[in-house]
CSV table of C-alpha atoms in Angstrom, one decimal:
chain,number,residue,atom,x,y,z
D,1,MET,CA,84.7,124.7,89.3
D,2,GLN,CA,86.8,122.3,87.1
D,3,GLN,CA,89.4,125.0,86.5
D,4,ARG,CA,90.0,124.9,90.3
D,5,CYS,CA,90.0,121.1,90.4
D,6,ARG,CA,93.2,120.6,88.4
D,7,PRO,CA,95.5,122.6,90.6
D,8,ASN,CA,93.8,121.2,93.7
D,9,PHE,CA,94.7,117.6,92.6
D,10,ASP,CA,98.2,118.7,91.6
D,11,ARG,CA,98.7,120.2,95.0
D,12,LEU,CA,97.5,117.1,96.9
D,13,ALA,CA,99.6,114.8,94.7
D,14,LYS,CA,103.0,116.5,95.5
D,15,PRO,CA,105.5,114.1,97.0
D,16,ASP,CA,105.9,116.3,100.1
D,17,ASN,CA,102.2,116.0,101.0
D,18,VAL,CA,102.1,113.6,103.9
D,19,LEU,CA,98.3,113.8,104.3
D,20,THR,CA,96.1,110.8,103.7
D,21,SER,CA,94.5,112.8,100.8
D,22,ARG,CA,97.5,112.0,98.7
D,23,ALA,CA,97.0,108.3,99.2
D,24,SER,CA,93.3,108.7,98.3
D,25,LEU,CA,94.3,110.2,94.9
D,26,GLY,CA,96.1,106.9,94.1
D,27,PRO,CA,98.6,106.8,91.2
D,28,TYR,CA,97.5,110.3,90.0
D,29,LEU,CA,99.6,111.8,87.2
D,30,ARG,CA,97.9,114.9,85.9
D,31,SER,CA,94.6,116.6,85.0
D,32,GLU,CA,93.5,118.4,81.9
D,33,VAL,CA,90.5,120.8,81.7
D,34,LEU,CA,88.5,119.9,78.6
D,35,ALA,CA,85.5,122.2,79.2
D,36,LYS,CA,83.9,124.3,82.0
D,37,ASP,CA,82.3,121.1,83.4
D,38,GLN,CA,84.8,118.5,82.1
D,39,LEU,CA,88.1,117.3,83.6
D,40,LYS,CA,90.3,114.6,82.2
D,41,VAL,CA,92.3,112.8,84.9
D,42,THR,CA,95.3,110.6,84.0
D,43,LEU,CA,96.4,107.9,86.4
D,44,ALA,CA,99.6,105.9,86.1
D,45,GLN,CA,97.7,102.6,86.5
D,46,PRO,CA,94.1,101.5,87.1
D,47,PHE,CA,92.8,102.7,90.5
D,48,THR,CA,89.2,101.5,91.2
D,49,PRO,CA,88.6,103.6,94.4
D,50,PHE,CA,89.2,106.9,92.6
D,51,LEU,CA,85.5,107.9,92.0
D,52,ARG,CA,84.4,106.8,95.5
D,53,ASN,CA,87.3,108.7,97.0
D,54,LEU,CA,86.3,111.9,95.2
D,55,SER,CA,83.1,111.9,97.3
D,56,MET,CA,85.2,112.5,100.5
D,57,THR,CA,85.9,115.9,102.0
D,58,LYS,CA,89.6,115.2,102.0
D,59,LEU,CA,89.6,115.6,98.2
D,60,CYS,CA,87.2,118.5,98.1
D,61,ILE,CA,88.0,121.5,95.9
D,62,VAL,CA,89.7,124.4,97.8
D,63,SER,CA,90.6,127.9,96.9
D,64,PRO,CA,94.0,128.2,95.2
D,65,ALA,CA,94.3,131.8,96.3
D,66,ALA,CA,93.7,130.9,99.9
D,67,VAL,CA,96.2,128.0,99.8
D,68,GLN,CA,98.8,130.4,98.3
D,69,LYS,CA,98.0,133.0,101.0
D,70,HIS,CA,97.9,130.8,104.1
D,71,GLY,CA,100.0,127.8,103.1
D,72,LYS,CA,100.2,125.3,106.0
D,73,LEU,CA,97.7,127.4,107.9
D,74,TYR,CA,95.0,126.9,105.3
D,75,SER,CA,93.1,124.6,107.6
D,76,LEU,CA,92.6,127.5,110.0
D,77,ASN,CA,91.4,129.8,107.2
D,78,PRO,CA,89.4,127.6,104.8
D,79,VAL,CA,87.5,128.7,101.8
D,80,GLY,CA,84.9,126.4,100.3
D,81,THR,CA,82.2,126.2,97.7
D,82,GLY,CA,79.3,125.0,99.7
D,83,PRO,CA,76.0,126.5,101.0
D,84,PHE,CA,77.8,128.2,103.9
D,85,ARG,CA,80.9,130.5,104.1
D,86,PHE,CA,83.6,130.4,106.7
D,87,VAL,CA,83.6,133.3,109.2
D,88,SER,CA,85.9,132.4,112.1
D,89,LEU,CA,87.6,129.6,114.1
D,90,LYS,CA,88.6,129.5,117.7
D,91,GLN,CA,90.8,126.4,117.7
D,92,GLY,CA,89.3,123.6,119.8
D,93,THR,CA,86.3,125.8,120.8
D,94,GLU,CA,84.1,127.3,118.1
D,95,ILE,CA,83.6,127.5,114.4
D,96,LYS,CA,81.2,130.0,112.8
D,97,LEU,CA,79.7,129.9,109.3
D,98,VAL,CA,77.2,132.1,107.4
D,99,ARG,CA,74.8,131.5,104.6
D,100,ASN,CA,76.2,131.6,101.1
D,101,ALA,CA,73.5,133.6,99.3
D,102,ALA,CA,75.0,132.8,95.9
D,103,TYR,CA,74.8,129.0,96.3
D,104,ALA,CA,73.0,127.5,93.3
D,105,TRP,CA,74.9,124.2,92.6
D,106,ALA,CA,73.3,121.7,94.9
D,107,PRO,CA,73.7,118.1,93.7
D,108,THR,CA,70.9,116.5,91.8
D,109,THR,CA,70.2,114.2,94.8
D,110,ALA,CA,69.5,117.2,97.2
D,111,GLU,CA,65.9,117.8,98.3
D,112,HIS,CA,66.6,121.5,98.5
D,113,LYS,CA,68.3,123.2,95.5
D,114,GLY,CA,68.8,126.9,96.4
D,115,PRO,CA,70.7,128.7,99.1
D,116,ALA,CA,70.5,127.4,102.7
D,117,TYR,CA,67.6,128.4,104.8
D,118,LEU,CA,69.7,129.0,107.9
D,119,ASP,CA,71.4,132.4,108.2
D,120,ALA,CA,74.3,131.1,110.2
D,121,LEU,CA,75.8,128.0,111.9
D,122,THR,CA,77.9,127.9,115.0
D,123,PHE,CA,79.7,124.7,116.0
D,124,LEU,CA,80.7,124.5,119.7
D,125,ASN,CA,83.2,121.9,120.9
D,126,VAL,CA,81.8,120.5,124.2
D,127,PRO,CA,83.9,117.5,125.2
D,128,GLU,CA,82.2,116.8,128.5
D,129,GLU,CA,79.2,114.5,128.0
D,130,SER,CA,76.9,115.8,130.7
D,131,THR,CA,77.5,119.4,129.6
D,132,ARG,CA,76.8,118.5,126.0
D,133,ILE,CA,73.4,117.1,127.0
D,134,ALA,CA,72.7,120.0,129.4
D,135,VAL,CA,73.2,122.7,126.7
D,136,LEU,CA,70.9,120.8,124.3
D,137,ARG,CA,68.1,120.4,126.9
D,138,SER,CA,68.4,124.0,128.1
D,139,GLY,CA,68.0,125.3,124.5
D,140,GLN,CA,71.5,126.9,124.4
D,141,VAL,CA,72.0,124.8,121.2
D,142,GLN,CA,69.5,123.3,118.9
D,143,ALA,CA,71.4,120.1,118.0
D,144,SER,CA,74.1,118.0,119.5
D,145,ASP,CA,76.0,114.9,118.2
D,146,LEU,CA,77.7,112.0,119.8
D,147,ILE,CA,75.0,111.5,122.4
D,148,PRO,CA,76.5,109.2,125.1
D,149,PRO,CA,74.8,105.7,125.4
D,150,GLN,CA,73.3,106.4,128.8
D,151,ASN,CA,71.3,109.3,127.4
D,152,LEU,CA,70.1,107.8,124.1
D,153,ALA,CA,67.0,105.9,125.5
D,154,ALA,CA,65.7,109.1,127.2
D,155,LEU,CA,66.1,111.2,124.0
D,156,ARG,CA,64.4,108.5,121.9
D,157,ALA,CA,61.4,108.6,124.1
D,158,ASP,CA,61.2,112.4,124.4
D,159,LYS,CA,58.7,114.0,122.0
D,160,ASP,CA,60.6,117.3,122.2
D,161,TYR,CA,63.6,115.8,120.4
D,162,ALA,CA,64.4,113.9,117.2
D,163,LEU,CA,67.3,111.5,117.1
D,164,LEU,CA,69.0,110.7,113.9
D,165,GLU,CA,71.4,107.7,113.7
D,166,LYS,CA,73.5,106.2,110.9
D,167,GLU,CA,76.4,103.9,110.6
D,168,LEU,CA,79.6,105.6,109.5
D,169,LEU,CA,81.6,104.2,106.6
D,170,GLU,CA,84.9,103.5,108.2
D,171,THR,CA,87.3,100.9,109.6
D,172,ASN,CA,85.7,99.5,112.7
D,173,TYR,CA,87.2,100.8,116.0
D,174,SER,CA,89.9,98.2,116.7
D,175,LEU,CA,92.8,97.5,119.0
D,176,GLN,CA,96.2,97.1,117.3
D,177,LEU,CA,99.2,95.5,119.0
D,178,ASN,CA,102.6,96.6,117.9
D,179,VAL,CA,104.0,93.7,116.0
D,180,LEU,CA,107.5,95.2,116.0
D,181,ARG,CA,107.7,95.0,119.8
D,182,THR,CA,108.5,91.8,121.8
D,183,PRO,CA,106.5,89.8,122.8
D,184,TRP,CA,103.8,91.1,120.4
D,185,ASP,CA,105.8,90.1,117.4
D,186,ASP,CA,104.7,86.5,118.3
D,187,GLU,CA,101.3,85.9,116.8
D,188,ASP,CA,100.5,83.3,119.5
D,189,MET,CA,100.9,86.1,122.1
D,190,ARG,CA,98.6,88.4,120.1
D,191,LEU,CA,96.1,85.6,119.9
D,192,ALA,CA,96.2,85.1,123.7
D,193,VAL,CA,95.4,88.7,124.2
D,194,ARG,CA,92.3,88.4,121.9
D,195,LEU,CA,91.2,85.2,123.6
D,196,SER,CA,91.4,86.9,126.9
D,197,LEU,CA,88.8,89.5,125.9
D,198,ASP,CA,85.0,89.2,126.1
D,199,ILE,CA,84.2,91.8,123.5
D,200,GLU,CA,80.4,91.1,123.6
D,201,THR,CA,80.4,92.1,127.3
D,202,ILE,CA,82.6,95.1,126.6
D,203,VAL,CA,80.3,96.5,124.0
D,204,ARG,CA,77.1,95.7,125.9
D,205,VAL,CA,78.3,97.3,129.2
D,206,ILE,CA,80.0,100.4,127.7
D,207,CYS,CA,78.0,101.1,124.6
D,208,GLN,CA,74.6,99.9,126.1
D,209,ALA,CA,73.3,98.6,122.7
D,210,SER,CA,74.0,101.9,121.0
D,211,PHE,CA,76.8,100.3,118.9
D,212,ALA,CA,77.0,96.9,117.4
D,213,ARG,CA,79.9,94.5,118.2
D,214,ALA,CA,82.4,94.4,115.3
D,215,TRP,CA,83.8,91.3,113.8
D,216,SER,CA,85.9,92.6,110.9
D,217,ALA,CA,88.1,95.5,109.9
D,218,LEU,CA,85.4,97.2,107.8
D,219,SER,CA,82.1,98.6,108.9
D,220,PRO,CA,79.1,96.5,107.6
D,221,SER,CA,77.8,99.0,105.1
D,222,MET,CA,81.1,99.5,103.3
D,223,PHE,CA,81.7,97.7,100.1
D,224,GLY,CA,83.8,94.6,100.7
D,225,SER,CA,83.0,94.3,104.4
D,226,ALA,CA,83.4,90.8,105.9
D,227,GLU,CA,81.1,91.4,108.9
D,228,ARG,CA,78.6,88.8,107.8
D,229,GLU,CA,81.2,86.2,106.9
D,230,LEU,CA,83.2,86.7,110.1
D,231,ALA,CA,80.4,87.1,112.6
D,232,ARG,CA,80.6,84.6,115.5
D,233,THR,CA,83.7,82.9,114.0
D,234,TRP,CA,85.8,83.7,117.1
D,235,LYS,CA,85.0,84.0,120.8
D,236,PRO,CA,86.7,84.5,124.1
D,237,ASP,CA,88.6,81.6,125.6
D,238,PRO,CA,90.6,82.8,128.7
D,239,PRO,CA,91.7,79.2,129.6
D,240,ARG,CA,93.3,78.7,126.2
D,241,ALA,CA,94.9,82.2,126.5
D,242,ALA,CA,96.3,81.3,129.9
D,243,LYS,CA,97.8,78.0,128.4
D,244,ILE,CA,99.5,80.0,125.6
D,245,PHE,CA,101.0,82.5,128.1
D,246,ASP,CA,102.2,79.6,130.2
D,247,GLU,CA,103.7,77.7,127.3
D,248,LYS,CA,105.5,80.9,126.2
D,249,GLY,CA,107.1,81.1,129.7
D,250,TRP,CA,105.0,83.9,131.1
D,251,LYS,CA,104.1,82.7,134.6
D,252,VAL,CA,101.8,84.4,137.1
D,253,GLY,CA,103.7,86.1,139.9
D,254,ALA,CA,102.7,86.8,143.5
D,255,ASP,CA,101.2,90.2,142.4
D,256,GLY,CA,98.9,88.4,139.9
D,257,VAL,CA,100.9,89.7,136.9
D,258,ARG,CA,102.7,87.3,134.6
D,259,ALA,CA,106.5,87.6,134.2
D,260,LYS,CA,109.3,86.1,132.3
D,261,ASP,CA,113.1,86.5,132.9
D,262,GLY,CA,112.3,89.2,135.4
D,263,LYS,CA,110.1,91.2,133.1
D,264,ARG,CA,106.4,91.7,133.8
D,265,LEU,CA,103.9,91.1,131.0
D,266,THR,CA,102.8,94.7,130.4
D,267,ILE,CA,100.9,96.4,127.5
D,268,ARG,CA,101.5,100.2,127.2
D,269,PHE,CA,98.4,101.7,125.5
D,270,ILE,CA,98.8,105.2,124.1
D,271,ASP,CA,96.0,107.5,123.0
D,272,SER,CA,95.4,111.1,122.0
D,273,GLN,CA,91.6,111.1,121.4
D,274,GLY,CA,90.3,111.1,124.9
D,275,ASN,CA,87.0,109.4,125.8
D,276,ARG,CA,85.1,110.1,122.6
D,277,GLU,CA,82.6,107.3,121.9
D,278,LYS,CA,83.5,106.0,125.4
D,279,ARG,CA,86.8,104.8,124.0
D,280,LEU,CA,88.7,105.1,127.2
D,281,ASP,CA,85.9,103.4,129.1
D,282,VAL,CA,86.2,100.5,126.6
D,283,ILE,CA,90.0,100.4,127.2
D,284,GLN,CA,89.4,100.3,131.0
D,285,LEU,CA,87.2,97.2,130.7
D,286,VAL,CA,89.8,95.7,128.3
D,287,ARG,CA,92.4,96.4,131.1
D,288,ARG,CA,90.3,94.6,133.7
D,289,GLN,CA,89.7,91.5,131.5
D,290,LEU,CA,93.4,91.2,130.7
D,291,ALA,CA,94.3,91.6,134.4
D,292,VAL,CA,92.3,88.4,135.1
D,293,ASN,CA,94.7,86.6,132.9
D,294,GLY,CA,97.8,88.2,134.4
D,295,VAL,CA,98.4,90.9,131.7
D,296,TYR,CA,99.0,94.4,133.1
D,297,LEU,CA,97.8,97.2,130.8
D,298,THR,CA,98.7,100.9,131.3
D,299,VAL,CA,96.8,103.8,129.7
D,300,ASP,CA,98.7,106.9,128.6
D,301,THR,CA,96.7,109.7,127.1
D,302,GLN,CA,98.9,112.3,125.5
D,303,PRO,CA,98.9,115.5,123.3
D,304,ALA,CA,98.8,114.8,119.6
D,305,GLY,CA,102.5,115.8,119.1
D,306,THR,CA,103.8,113.4,121.8
D,307,TYR,CA,101.5,110.7,120.6
D,308,THR,CA,102.9,111.0,117.0
D,309,ALA,CA,106.5,111.1,118.2
D,310,GLN,CA,106.0,107.9,120.2
D,311,ILE,CA,104.3,106.2,117.2
D,312,ASN,CA,107.3,107.1,115.1
D,313,ASN,CA,109.8,106.0,117.7
D,314,ASN,CA,108.0,102.7,118.3
D,315,GLU,CA,107.5,103.5,122.0
D,316,TYR,CA,104.2,101.7,122.6
D,317,ASP,CA,102.6,98.3,122.7
D,318,LEU,CA,99.0,99.1,121.8
D,319,VAL,CA,96.9,101.7,120.0
D,320,ALA,CA,93.3,101.8,118.9
D,321,GLY,CA,91.2,103.7,116.4
D,322,ALA,CA,89.1,103.9,113.4
D,323,SER,CA,89.3,105.8,110.0
D,324,PHE,CA,86.5,107.3,108.0
D,325,HIS,CA,86.6,106.4,104.3
D,326,ALA,CA,84.3,105.6,101.4
D,327,ASP,CA,86.2,102.6,100.0
D,328,PRO,CA,87.9,99.5,101.5
D,329,ASP,CA,91.1,100.7,100.0
D,330,ILE,CA,91.6,102.5,103.3
D,331,LEU,CA,93.1,99.2,104.5
D,332,ARG,CA,96.2,100.0,102.4
D,333,GLN,CA,96.8,103.0,104.7
D,334,SER,CA,97.3,100.5,107.6
D,335,TYR,CA,98.8,97.4,105.9
D,336,VAL,CA,100.8,98.6,102.9
D,337,PRO,CA,103.9,100.5,104.2
D,338,GLU,CA,104.3,102.9,101.3
D,339,PHE,CA,100.7,104.2,101.8
D,340,ARG,CA,100.7,104.0,105.6
D,341,ALA,CA,99.2,107.0,107.3
D,342,ALA,CA,101.6,109.1,109.4
D,343,LEU,CA,99.6,108.4,112.6
D,344,SER,CA,99.0,104.7,112.0
D,345,GLY,CA,100.2,102.6,114.9
D,346,ASN,CA,99.9,99.4,112.7
D,347,LYS,CA,103.4,98.2,111.9
D,348,THR,CA,102.3,95.1,110.1
D,349,VAL,CA,104.4,94.1,107.1
D,350,ASP,CA,102.7,91.0,105.5
D,351,PRO,CA,103.6,90.4,101.9
D,352,GLU,CA,100.4,88.4,101.2
D,353,LEU,CA,98.2,91.2,102.6
D,354,ILE,CA,100.2,93.8,100.6
D,355,ALA,CA,99.7,91.8,97.4
D,356,TRP,CA,96.0,91.4,97.9
D,357,LEU,CA,95.4,95.0,98.8
D,358,ASN,CA,97.4,96.4,95.9
D,359,ARG,CA,95.7,94.0,93.5
D,360,ALA,CA,92.3,95.0,94.9
D,361,SER,CA,93.0,98.7,94.3
D,362,ALA,CA,93.3,98.1,90.6
D,363,GLU,CA,90.7,95.3,90.2
D,364,PRO,CA,87.7,96.4,88.0
D,365,ASP,CA,85.4,93.5,88.8
D,366,PRO,CA,83.4,94.1,92.0
D,367,ARG,CA,83.1,90.4,92.8
D,368,THR,CA,86.8,89.7,92.5
D,369,ARG,CA,87.5,92.9,94.5
D,370,ALA,CA,85.2,91.8,97.3
D,371,GLU,CA,86.8,88.4,97.5
D,372,LEU,CA,90.2,90.0,97.9
D,373,TYR,CA,89.0,92.1,100.7
D,374,LEU,CA,87.4,89.1,102.3
D,375,ASN,CA,90.8,87.4,102.3
D,376,VAL,CA,92.4,90.4,103.8
D,377,GLN,CA,89.9,90.7,106.6
D,378,LYS,CA,90.1,87.0,107.4
D,379,LYS,CA,93.9,87.1,107.7
D,380,ILE,CA,93.8,90.2,109.9
D,381,ILE,CA,91.7,88.2,112.4
D,382,ALA,CA,93.6,85.0,111.9
D,383,LYS,CA,97.0,86.7,112.7
D,384,THR,CA,95.5,89.1,115.2
D,385,TYR,CA,96.9,92.1,113.4
D,386,ALA,CA,93.9,94.0,114.8
D,387,ILE,CA,91.0,93.2,117.3
D,388,PRO,CA,87.7,94.8,116.1
D,389,ILE,CA,85.6,96.1,119.0
D,390,TYR,CA,82.5,98.1,117.8
D,391,VAL,CA,80.8,99.5,114.8
D,392,LEU,CA,80.3,103.3,115.1
D,393,GLN,CA,76.7,104.4,114.9
D,394,TYR,CA,76.8,108.2,114.5
D,395,ASN,CA,74.0,110.0,116.2
D,396,LEU,CA,72.6,113.5,116.2
D,397,ALA,CA,69.8,114.8,118.5
D,398,ALA,CA,67.9,117.9,117.6
D,399,SER,CA,65.1,119.9,119.3
D,400,LYS,CA,61.6,119.7,117.8
D,401,HIS,CA,62.1,123.2,116.4
D,402,VAL,CA,64.7,121.9,113.9
D,403,HIS,CA,63.5,120.5,110.6
D,404,GLY,CA,65.2,119.2,107.4
D,405,LEU,CA,68.4,118.1,109.2
D,406,ARG,CA,70.0,115.1,107.4
D,407,ILE,CA,72.9,112.6,107.7
D,408,ASP,CA,74.7,112.2,104.4
D,409,SER,CA,75.9,109.0,102.8
D,410,HIS,CA,79.2,109.0,104.7
D,411,GLY,CA,77.4,109.5,108.0
D,412,PHE,CA,77.9,113.2,108.6
D,413,PRO,CA,75.4,116.0,109.3
D,414,GLU,CA,74.0,118.0,106.5
D,415,PHE,CA,72.6,121.5,107.2
D,416,HIS,CA,71.8,122.8,103.7
D,417,GLY,CA,68.1,122.0,103.9
D,418,ALA,CA,67.8,122.5,107.6
D,419,TRP,CA,65.5,125.2,109.1
D,420,LEU,CA,64.1,126.4,112.4
D,421,ASP,CA,60.4,127.1,113.1
D,422,ALA,CA,59.4,130.2,115.1
């Protein structure tokens, strides 16, 4: 396995690789195979997140032969080393896997050590919420994830189903105003937007207690999260927001929308993810709350290609999202330009944040590292570089005939030890 690891890292570290996996490798230089189960990795400088990052799927070992054969289409023709083998993919619809009978290298932490019990796995993409619940209850599928909030209570109380829930390690779902666009380059205007929002109400109404309200950039279980320190340190204040808008010259017009120099105070929100996790429902309530204070928000859901082009061309005012990751170093992919992810709508360039984040990436002392990330998260809120909304609680409902299903340390389903009764 280590023989494959070296070319895998070398491939990911190539300068033309724009994937976030390259940033996760940090200042990688080279690898040297010392033995069948030993790999020496040389970094250009200290990079504390390296071992945590190796636990993520984006740095998993892939087949060099498959990469050479399929090139950029490798993601549609994957070859892995796990308990299941890839069979087929219908893009956006279905993925099929079969049992890997040769699998004998489960981690020491695994409860089941040998090949998987299940003969096959089929993953179906069912975006429509009611349909997703219907196929689970009808027995067409044995398990379903991302159960919508309105169905969670009923499934918890139903003895015919088991509900697994776990917080994902990630950046919390947050709104990000474009600091390169007027008037959002003014931190007072960004603050006025945040003060106009009653996030407690948004999360309670839309998420129905299935998600916790977020206070910081990092989810509570991630190392370095400032959720505890920042909890209840800010609150809605629409009158103060209105005063800021007024002082900046944005006056309420006859149509209820503020305007200045003939231009209406409009926020253009762009999105490509749809209503997963009720995200668009959240945005609609954000829109209503902003409207009360004279801010007009438009929602524009687009294909991924169009979305990316408008991010690159700076043709938006607001984006929102979250990023799965094992380490708080993920913040560098939003706030340090040279590591910024291609799809990041965060245009912030703050020298102090950059210095803190770069220092934290090389800091060996956990306490000092945590303090640096606390400083970062406090400043993100103070400058309204992002507005955290909720903490994602991943959920997975399974019928009573499913056993051994687990959610791993990153918050994703694990099927190696799963089995079905008769």
